[in-house]
CSV table of C-alpha atoms in Angstrom, one decimal:
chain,number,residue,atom,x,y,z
A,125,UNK,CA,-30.8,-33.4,-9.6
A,126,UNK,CA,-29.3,-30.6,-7.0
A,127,UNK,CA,-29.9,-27.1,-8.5
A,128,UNK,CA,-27.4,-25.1,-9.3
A,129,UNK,CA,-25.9,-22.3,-7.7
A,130,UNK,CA,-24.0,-19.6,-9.9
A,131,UNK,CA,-21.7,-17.2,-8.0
A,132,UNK,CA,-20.8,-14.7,-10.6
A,133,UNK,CA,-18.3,-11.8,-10.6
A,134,UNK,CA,-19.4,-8.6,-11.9
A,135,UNK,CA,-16.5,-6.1,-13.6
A,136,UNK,CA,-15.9,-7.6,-17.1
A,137,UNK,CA,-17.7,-10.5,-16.7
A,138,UNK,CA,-21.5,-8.8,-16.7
A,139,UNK,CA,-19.8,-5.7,-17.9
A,140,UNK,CA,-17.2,-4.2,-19.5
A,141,UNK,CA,-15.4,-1.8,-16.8
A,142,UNK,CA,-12.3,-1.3,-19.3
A,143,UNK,CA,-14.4,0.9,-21.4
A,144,UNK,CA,-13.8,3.8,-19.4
A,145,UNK,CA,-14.8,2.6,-15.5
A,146,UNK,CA,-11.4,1.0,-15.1
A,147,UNK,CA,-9.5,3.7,-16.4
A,148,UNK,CA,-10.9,6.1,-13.2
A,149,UNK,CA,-10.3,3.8,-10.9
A,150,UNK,CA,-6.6,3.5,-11.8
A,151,UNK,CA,-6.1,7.4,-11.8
A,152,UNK,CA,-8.3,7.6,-8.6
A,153,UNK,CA,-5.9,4.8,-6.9
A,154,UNK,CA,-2.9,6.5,-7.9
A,155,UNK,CA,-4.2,9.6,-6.5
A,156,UNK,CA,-5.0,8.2,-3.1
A,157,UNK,CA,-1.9,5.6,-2.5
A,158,UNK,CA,0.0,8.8,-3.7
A,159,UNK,CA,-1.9,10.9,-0.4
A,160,UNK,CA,-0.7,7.9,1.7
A,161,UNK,CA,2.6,8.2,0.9
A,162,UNK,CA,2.9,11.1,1.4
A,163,UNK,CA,1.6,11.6,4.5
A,164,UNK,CA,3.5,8.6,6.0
A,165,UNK,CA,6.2,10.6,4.5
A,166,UNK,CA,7.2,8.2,2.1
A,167,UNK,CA,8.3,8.8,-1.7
A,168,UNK,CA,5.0,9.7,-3.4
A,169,UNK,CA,5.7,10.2,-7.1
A,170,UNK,CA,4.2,8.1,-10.2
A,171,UNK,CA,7.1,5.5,-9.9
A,172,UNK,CA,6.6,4.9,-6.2
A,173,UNK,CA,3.3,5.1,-6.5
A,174,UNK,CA,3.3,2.3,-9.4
A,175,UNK,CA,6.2,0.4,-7.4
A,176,UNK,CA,3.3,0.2,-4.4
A,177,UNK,CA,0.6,-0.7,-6.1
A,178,UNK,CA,2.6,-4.0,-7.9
A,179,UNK,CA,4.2,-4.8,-5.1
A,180,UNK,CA,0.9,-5.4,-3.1
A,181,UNK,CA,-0.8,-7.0,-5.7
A,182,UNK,CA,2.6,-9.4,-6.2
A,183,UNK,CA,2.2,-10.2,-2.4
A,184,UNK,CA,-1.5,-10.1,-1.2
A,185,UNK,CA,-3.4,-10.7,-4.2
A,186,UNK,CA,-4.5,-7.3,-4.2
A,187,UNK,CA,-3.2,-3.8,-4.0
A,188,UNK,CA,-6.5,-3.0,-0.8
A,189,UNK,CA,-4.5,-5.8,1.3
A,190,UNK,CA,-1.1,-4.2,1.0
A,191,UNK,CA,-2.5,-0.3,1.7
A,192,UNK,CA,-4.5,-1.7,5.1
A,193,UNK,CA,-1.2,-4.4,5.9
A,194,UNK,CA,1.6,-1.5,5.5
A,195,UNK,CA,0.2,2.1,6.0
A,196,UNK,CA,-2.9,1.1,8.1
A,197,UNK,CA,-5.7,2.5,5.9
A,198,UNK,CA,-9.0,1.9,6.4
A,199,UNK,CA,-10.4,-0.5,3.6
A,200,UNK,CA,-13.7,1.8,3.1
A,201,UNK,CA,-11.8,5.0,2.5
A,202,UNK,CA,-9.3,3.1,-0.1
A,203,UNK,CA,-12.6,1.7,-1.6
A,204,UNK,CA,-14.6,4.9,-1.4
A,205,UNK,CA,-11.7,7.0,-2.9
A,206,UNK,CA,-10.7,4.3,-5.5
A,207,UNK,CA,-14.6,4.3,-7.4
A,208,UNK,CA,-15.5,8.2,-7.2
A,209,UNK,CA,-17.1,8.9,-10.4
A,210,UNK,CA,-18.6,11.5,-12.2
A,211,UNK,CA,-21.3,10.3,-13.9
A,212,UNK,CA,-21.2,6.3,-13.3
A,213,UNK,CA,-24.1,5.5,-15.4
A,214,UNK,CA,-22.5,7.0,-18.9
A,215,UNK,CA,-19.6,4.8,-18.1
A,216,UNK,CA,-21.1,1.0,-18.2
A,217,UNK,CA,-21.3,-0.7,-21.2
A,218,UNK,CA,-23.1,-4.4,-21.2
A,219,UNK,CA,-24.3,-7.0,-23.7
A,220,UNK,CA,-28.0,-6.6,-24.7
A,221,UNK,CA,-30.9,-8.4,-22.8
A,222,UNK,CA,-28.5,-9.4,-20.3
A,223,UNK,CA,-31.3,-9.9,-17.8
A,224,UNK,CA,-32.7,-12.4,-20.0
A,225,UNK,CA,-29.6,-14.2,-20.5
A,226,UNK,CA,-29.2,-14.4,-16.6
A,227,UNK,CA,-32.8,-15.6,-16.5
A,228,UNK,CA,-32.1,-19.2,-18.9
A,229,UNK,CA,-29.6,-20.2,-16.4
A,230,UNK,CA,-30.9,-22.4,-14.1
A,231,UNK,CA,-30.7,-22.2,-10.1
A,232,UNK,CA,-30.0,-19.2,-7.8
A,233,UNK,CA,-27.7,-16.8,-8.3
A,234,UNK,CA,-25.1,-14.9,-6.5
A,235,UNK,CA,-23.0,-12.1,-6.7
A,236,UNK,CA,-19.7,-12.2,-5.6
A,237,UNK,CA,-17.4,-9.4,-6.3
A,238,UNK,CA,-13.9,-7.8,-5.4
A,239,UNK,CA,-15.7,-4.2,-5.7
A,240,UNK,CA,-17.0,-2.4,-3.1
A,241,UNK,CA,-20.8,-2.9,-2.1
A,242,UNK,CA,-22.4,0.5,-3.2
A,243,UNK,CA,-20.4,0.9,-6.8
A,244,UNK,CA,-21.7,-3.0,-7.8
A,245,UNK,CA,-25.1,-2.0,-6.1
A,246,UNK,CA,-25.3,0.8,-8.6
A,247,UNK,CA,-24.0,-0.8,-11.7
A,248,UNK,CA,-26.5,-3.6,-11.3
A,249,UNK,CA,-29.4,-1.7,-10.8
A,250,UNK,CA,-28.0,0.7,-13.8
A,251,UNK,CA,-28.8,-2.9,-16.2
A,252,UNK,CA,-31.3,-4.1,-14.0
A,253,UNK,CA,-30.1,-6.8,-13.1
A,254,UNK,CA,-30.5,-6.5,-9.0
A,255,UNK,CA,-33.5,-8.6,-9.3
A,256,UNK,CA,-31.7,-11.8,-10.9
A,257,UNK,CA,-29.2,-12.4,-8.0
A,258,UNK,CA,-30.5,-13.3,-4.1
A,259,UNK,CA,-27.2,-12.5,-2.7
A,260,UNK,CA,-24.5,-9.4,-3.1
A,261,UNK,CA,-21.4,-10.3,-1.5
A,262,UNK,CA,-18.9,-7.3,-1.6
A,263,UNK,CA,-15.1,-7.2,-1.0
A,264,UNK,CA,-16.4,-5.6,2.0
A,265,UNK,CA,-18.2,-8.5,3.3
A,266,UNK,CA,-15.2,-11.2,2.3
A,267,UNK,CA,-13.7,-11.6,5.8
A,268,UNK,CA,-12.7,-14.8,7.0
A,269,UNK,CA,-12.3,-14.6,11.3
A,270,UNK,CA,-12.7,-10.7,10.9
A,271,UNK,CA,-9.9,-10.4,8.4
A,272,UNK,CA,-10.6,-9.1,4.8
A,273,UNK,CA,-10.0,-12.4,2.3
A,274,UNK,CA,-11.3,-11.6,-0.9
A,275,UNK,CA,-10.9,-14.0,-4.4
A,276,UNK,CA,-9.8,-15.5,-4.8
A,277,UNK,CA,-9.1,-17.0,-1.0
A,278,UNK,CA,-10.0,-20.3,-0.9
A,279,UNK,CA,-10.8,-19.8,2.9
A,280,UNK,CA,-13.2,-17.3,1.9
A,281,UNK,CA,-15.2,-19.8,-1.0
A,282,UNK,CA,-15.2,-22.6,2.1
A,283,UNK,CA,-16.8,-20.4,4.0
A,284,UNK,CA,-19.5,-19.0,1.5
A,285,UNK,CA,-20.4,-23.2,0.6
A,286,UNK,CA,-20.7,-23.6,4.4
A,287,UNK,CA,-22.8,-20.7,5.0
A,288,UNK,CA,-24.9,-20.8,2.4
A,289,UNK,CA,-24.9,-24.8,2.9
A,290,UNK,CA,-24.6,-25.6,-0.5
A,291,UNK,CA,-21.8,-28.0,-2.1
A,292,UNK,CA,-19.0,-27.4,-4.3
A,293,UNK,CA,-19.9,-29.8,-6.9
A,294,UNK,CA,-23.2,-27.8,-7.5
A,295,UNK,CA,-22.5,-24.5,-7.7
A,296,UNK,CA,-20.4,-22.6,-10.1
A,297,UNK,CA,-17.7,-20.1,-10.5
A,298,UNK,CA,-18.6,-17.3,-13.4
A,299,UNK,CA,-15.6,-14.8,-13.7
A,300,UNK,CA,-13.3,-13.2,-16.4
A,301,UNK,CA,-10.3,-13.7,-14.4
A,302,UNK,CA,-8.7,-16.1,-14.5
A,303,UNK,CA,-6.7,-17.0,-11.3
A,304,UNK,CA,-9.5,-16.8,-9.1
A,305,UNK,CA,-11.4,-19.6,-11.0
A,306,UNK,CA,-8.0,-21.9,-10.2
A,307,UNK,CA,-8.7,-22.0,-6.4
A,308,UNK,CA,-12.5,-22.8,-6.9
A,309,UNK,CA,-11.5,-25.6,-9.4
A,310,UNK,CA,-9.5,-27.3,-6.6
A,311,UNK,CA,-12.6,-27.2,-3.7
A,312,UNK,CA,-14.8,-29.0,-6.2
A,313,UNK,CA,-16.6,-26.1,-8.2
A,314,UNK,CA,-17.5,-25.5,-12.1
A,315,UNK,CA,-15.5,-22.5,-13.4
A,316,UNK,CA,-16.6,-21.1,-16.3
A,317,UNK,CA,-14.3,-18.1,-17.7
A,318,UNK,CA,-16.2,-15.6,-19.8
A,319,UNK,CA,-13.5,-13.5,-22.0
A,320,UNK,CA,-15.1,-11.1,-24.2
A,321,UNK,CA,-13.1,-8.3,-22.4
A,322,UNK,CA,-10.3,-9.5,-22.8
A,323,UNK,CA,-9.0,-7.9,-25.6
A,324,UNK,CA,-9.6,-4.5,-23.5
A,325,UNK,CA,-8.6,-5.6,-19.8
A,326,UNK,CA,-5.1,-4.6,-19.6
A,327,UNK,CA,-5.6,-1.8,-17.1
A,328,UNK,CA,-7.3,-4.6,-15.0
A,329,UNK,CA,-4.5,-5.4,-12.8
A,330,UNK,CA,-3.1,-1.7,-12.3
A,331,UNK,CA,-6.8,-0.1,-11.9
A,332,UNK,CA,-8.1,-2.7,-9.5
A,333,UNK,CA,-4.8,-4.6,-7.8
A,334,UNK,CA,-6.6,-7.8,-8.6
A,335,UNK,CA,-5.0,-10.6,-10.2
A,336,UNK,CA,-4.6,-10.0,-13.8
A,337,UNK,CA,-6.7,-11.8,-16.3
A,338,UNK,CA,-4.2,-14.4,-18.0
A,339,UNK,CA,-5.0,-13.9,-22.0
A,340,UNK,CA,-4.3,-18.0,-22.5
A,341,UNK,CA,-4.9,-18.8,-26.1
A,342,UNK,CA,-6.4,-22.0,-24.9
A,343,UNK,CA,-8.5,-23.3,-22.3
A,344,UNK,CA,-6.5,-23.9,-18.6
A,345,UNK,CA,-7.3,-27.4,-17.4
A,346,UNK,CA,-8.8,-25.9,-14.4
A,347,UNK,CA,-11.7,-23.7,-16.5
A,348,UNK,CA,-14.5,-26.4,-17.5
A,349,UNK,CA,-16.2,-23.8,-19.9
A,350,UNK,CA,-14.5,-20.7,-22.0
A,351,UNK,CA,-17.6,-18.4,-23.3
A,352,UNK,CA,-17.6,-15.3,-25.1
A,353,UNK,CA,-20.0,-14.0,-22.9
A,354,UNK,CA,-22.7,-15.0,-20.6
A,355,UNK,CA,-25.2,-15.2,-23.4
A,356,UNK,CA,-23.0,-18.8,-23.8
A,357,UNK,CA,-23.3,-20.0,-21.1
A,358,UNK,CA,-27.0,-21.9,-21.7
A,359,UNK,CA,-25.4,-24.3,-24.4
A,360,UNK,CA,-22.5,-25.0,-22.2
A,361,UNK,CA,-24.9,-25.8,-19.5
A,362,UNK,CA,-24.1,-30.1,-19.9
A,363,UNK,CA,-20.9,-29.6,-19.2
A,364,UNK,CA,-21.3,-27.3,-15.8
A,365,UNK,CA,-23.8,-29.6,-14.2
C-alpha cells in the first residue's frame, strides 16, 4: 500500500494561536490596514478598518488578497507587520509530546500553512517539531502562475499533488478549519478536522482574514475524521487510508 502523505496546517491545529498569538495579530492588522488607509487617504478608523478587513475576507478568502488587490501592498510587509511579536515563545501553547504524536503517523509529512514562512519556522522549532515535516510551504510560497493562491485554492492543492507527484487519494488534509478541508475533499483527499480550539477560535477570522472555522455540532460529509487533537489521529488511521 501507497504511503501516506499528511499535509498539515499549523495555527490551531498543532497549536493553539487563540491563546494570546491570535489576539496580536488582530491588533497588529488593524494597526497596519488602518496605516493604509490612511495613506491612500481613505477613512481609517476602527469601523472602516473592521469594514476592510470583512469585506476582503468575504471576497478573496482572505483579508492579504484584498490589501495587495485594492491598495497594492506588498504581501511581505502585510505579513511582516501582521506577526510582530514581543516575545513569541511565551505566547504558544501545544499538547504534550506532540513530537511523538506526529511520529505514530505513518508517511511523510508536510506543512502547509496560511502564515508567513519565518513566524511558522519559529513556532515549530519553539515545540520541536521542524524535524517531523520534510516540507514548509508558507502563504508565501502558495502562488499558482506567480499569483498568491493560498487555502484553500483548489488550484494551489493541484499543483502541490503534481509537484510533489503524489495522488490525492493518498495523502491527507490535517486542519482546524473547516472550509479549506471542503476543497481538498472534492480533488480526492482525506480531511481530517482537528477541533480542540475551537471553543477559543473566534478571533480566527478577524486576526488572520482566513476563513472562519465553522463550529458544526456534527461531522460535515466532506471531513472523513473529526479528532480532538492530533494525539487522535493514530486510531482513526483505518479510516484515512
Amino acid at each position: 500500500m501507497p504511503k501516506l502523505t499528511w499535509l498539515f496546517d499549523l495555527d490551531n491545529t498543532l497549536h493553539n494561536a487563540s491563546h494570546a498569538i491570535f489576539p496580536a495579530i488582530h491588533l497588529n492588522m488593524n494597526t497596519y490596514i488602518a496605516q493604509v488607509l490612511h495613506q491612500g487617504g481613505h477613512a481609517s478608523d476602527e469601523a472602516a478598518v473592521n469594514a476592510a478587513r470583512l469585506t476582503y475576507w468575504q471576497r478573496y478568502g482572505a483579508t492579504l488578497l484584498g490589501m495587495v488587490n485594492h491598495h497594492q501592498v506588498r504581501p511581505e510587509d502585510f505579513l511582516r507587520e501582521a506577526h510582530r511579536f514581543d516575545d513569541l515563545s511565551t505566547m504558544i501553547r501545544a499538547e504534550r509530546g506532540l513530537g511523538r504524536l506526529l511520529r505514530r503517523l505513518p508517511g511523510r509529512k508536510i506543512l502547509l500553512t496560511n502564515a508567513p514562512r519565518r513566524y511558522s519556522r519559529d513556532v515549530l522549532r519553539h515545540l520541536g517539531l521542524h524535524k517531523h515535516f520534510a516540507r514548509h510551504i508558507p502563504i508565501e510560497a502558495m502562488r499558482v502562475h506567480g499569483r498568491l493562491r493560498p487555502k484553500p485554492s483548489k488550484q494551489m492543492l493541484r499543483q502541490l499533488l503534481a509537484r510533489e507527484k503524489i495522488s490525492a487519494r493518498h495523502c491527507v488534509l490535517v486542519e482546524d478549519t473547516v472550509a479549506h478541508l471542503k476543497g481538498a475533499k472534492e480533488l480526492g483527499m482525506a480531511t481530517a478536522w482537528i477541533t480542540q480550539y475551537l471553543a477559543s477560535d473566534s478571533n480566527k477570522q478577524a486576526s488572520t482574514g482566513e476563513r472562519a472555522t465553522v463550529t458544526y455540532t456534527k461531522r460535515p460529509i466532506y471531513v472523513d475524521v473529526k479528532v480532538k487533537s492530533v494525539g487522535q489521529l493514530f486510531r482513526q488511521l483505518h479510516r484515512l487510508r
